[in-house]
């Protein structure tokens, strides 16, 4: 049974994506005999040059190159891949090639490079994901080094990602400022972490983007889909990579050619236990995952709470969390509170739980940390204290903070009440401060739900899972949790829980894939 609203949204999104994937990127009179305009040819040459230069003596990743070139030649592109496959590198090189090809001749006095970057929008579903996107793009641009003109590098380095809501001009009670009647001015819109984007938000976003603008969607389709209705990224990648759902049909060639899947991992070493485990989970290989967990991996630790021999490892995981909390609180208090250090430390160790309540849940781990801080006289009995990590749980347009944004409480020295606290949020354009008394839809976040962790990364992730038979245990849930870890991973769960999760895939009802495969069904 379909709600009329979702039926209408699916039809709209499918029609829009099909139109964008089939639209010509240049006017017919601008094309050469091979259908490519001189400007596209110039951008293509720049992209190839940058990839070759960046590879040095190494080998160019052909999948990344093909994805970047698709961005040059197509108005709609999806770049899909797991952690470390170079999605951001691909996007950055595509942008660098495109902007470099627009660079004016030396001494011309033109500022077309600046004009080009002003027409580029970067966006992500949450504030944290937007900050990460900005940081990753800047790092990728820096990695291109002297292969990139200094002026182009400077302009691209100043690009800042925003939340999708901010990009669209969301305001309470009035919807979005940008819509079909008042579209976004940008020529290129790139959206990261698209697996988190609901069908409704995707429809609003596409409606606000001009039909002739480029749309690049980036993400990992094996992560959890949006909590709200829709699995937009999974549906598009599924049919684009040959995983069609409708018997006797195939996706239009334009959709299939718009989807680019990256498979080669570059970020972590080949011996990374985290990557090996994530791949086993993605493939549904429970036996392989357990074998990795039982093996000797420097970056992966398994704590089976029912195994007495694992007690020491569980105590160590708890101590790691307590030590990180102590560093945050210490940095966040006193006259010389170190805001940057506090924001950095809240990302060092994080517990990700499948549940809110119970002995494995978020509340249990938060209480564990706060009891410890109280025993060390680092907090009192008030909800507020220096170093308290705070997550926004509902969009707050008035204060400019949104669901999923994470900040840290800093103590001001001039007052001695709860209103002496400020909450600082990390922003690419400069950290943002909101008085604690102005925030009400928030939660303490020493631990967080796996759903809420999407779009974030942490140095050390502790995954806490309930015993079976819990229906919340799914392959996508465990994969999402594991891929949040950058350096170290600790899984606190029984073998039965891990196996149950890997063997259960999320089955989400969606008609978007069918509408993309078979346009006549629209």
Coordinates of C-alpha atoms in Angstrom, one line a residue, residues 168 178-189 202-215:
X168 CA 17.8 25.4 0.1
X178 CA 14.7 27.8 -3.2
X179 CA 12.2 25.9 -5.4
X180 CA 11.2 25.7 -9.0
X181 CA 10.0 29.3 -9.0
X182 CA 13.3 30.5 -7.3
X183 CA 15.9 27.9 -8.3
X184 CA 19.5 27.8 -7.0
X185 CA 21.9 29.9 -9.0
X186 CA 24.6 27.2 -9.1
X187 CA 25.8 25.4 -12.3
X188 CA 27.1 22.4 -10.3
X189 CA 25.6 20.9 -7.2
X202 CA 15.8 14.6 -2.6
X203 CA 12.6 15.8 -4.4
X204 CA 12.9 19.2 -2.8
X205 CA 16.6 19.4 -3.8
X206 CA 16.1 18.4 -7.4
X207 CA 13.1 20.8 -7.7
X208 CA 15.4 23.7 -6.7
X209 CA 18.2 22.8 -9.1
X210 CA 18.0 24.3 -12.6
X211 CA 17.4 21.6 -15.3
X212 CA 20.6 22.6 -17.1
X213 CA 22.8 22.4 -14.0
X214 CA 25.1 19.4 -13.2
X215 CA 24.1 17.2 -10.3

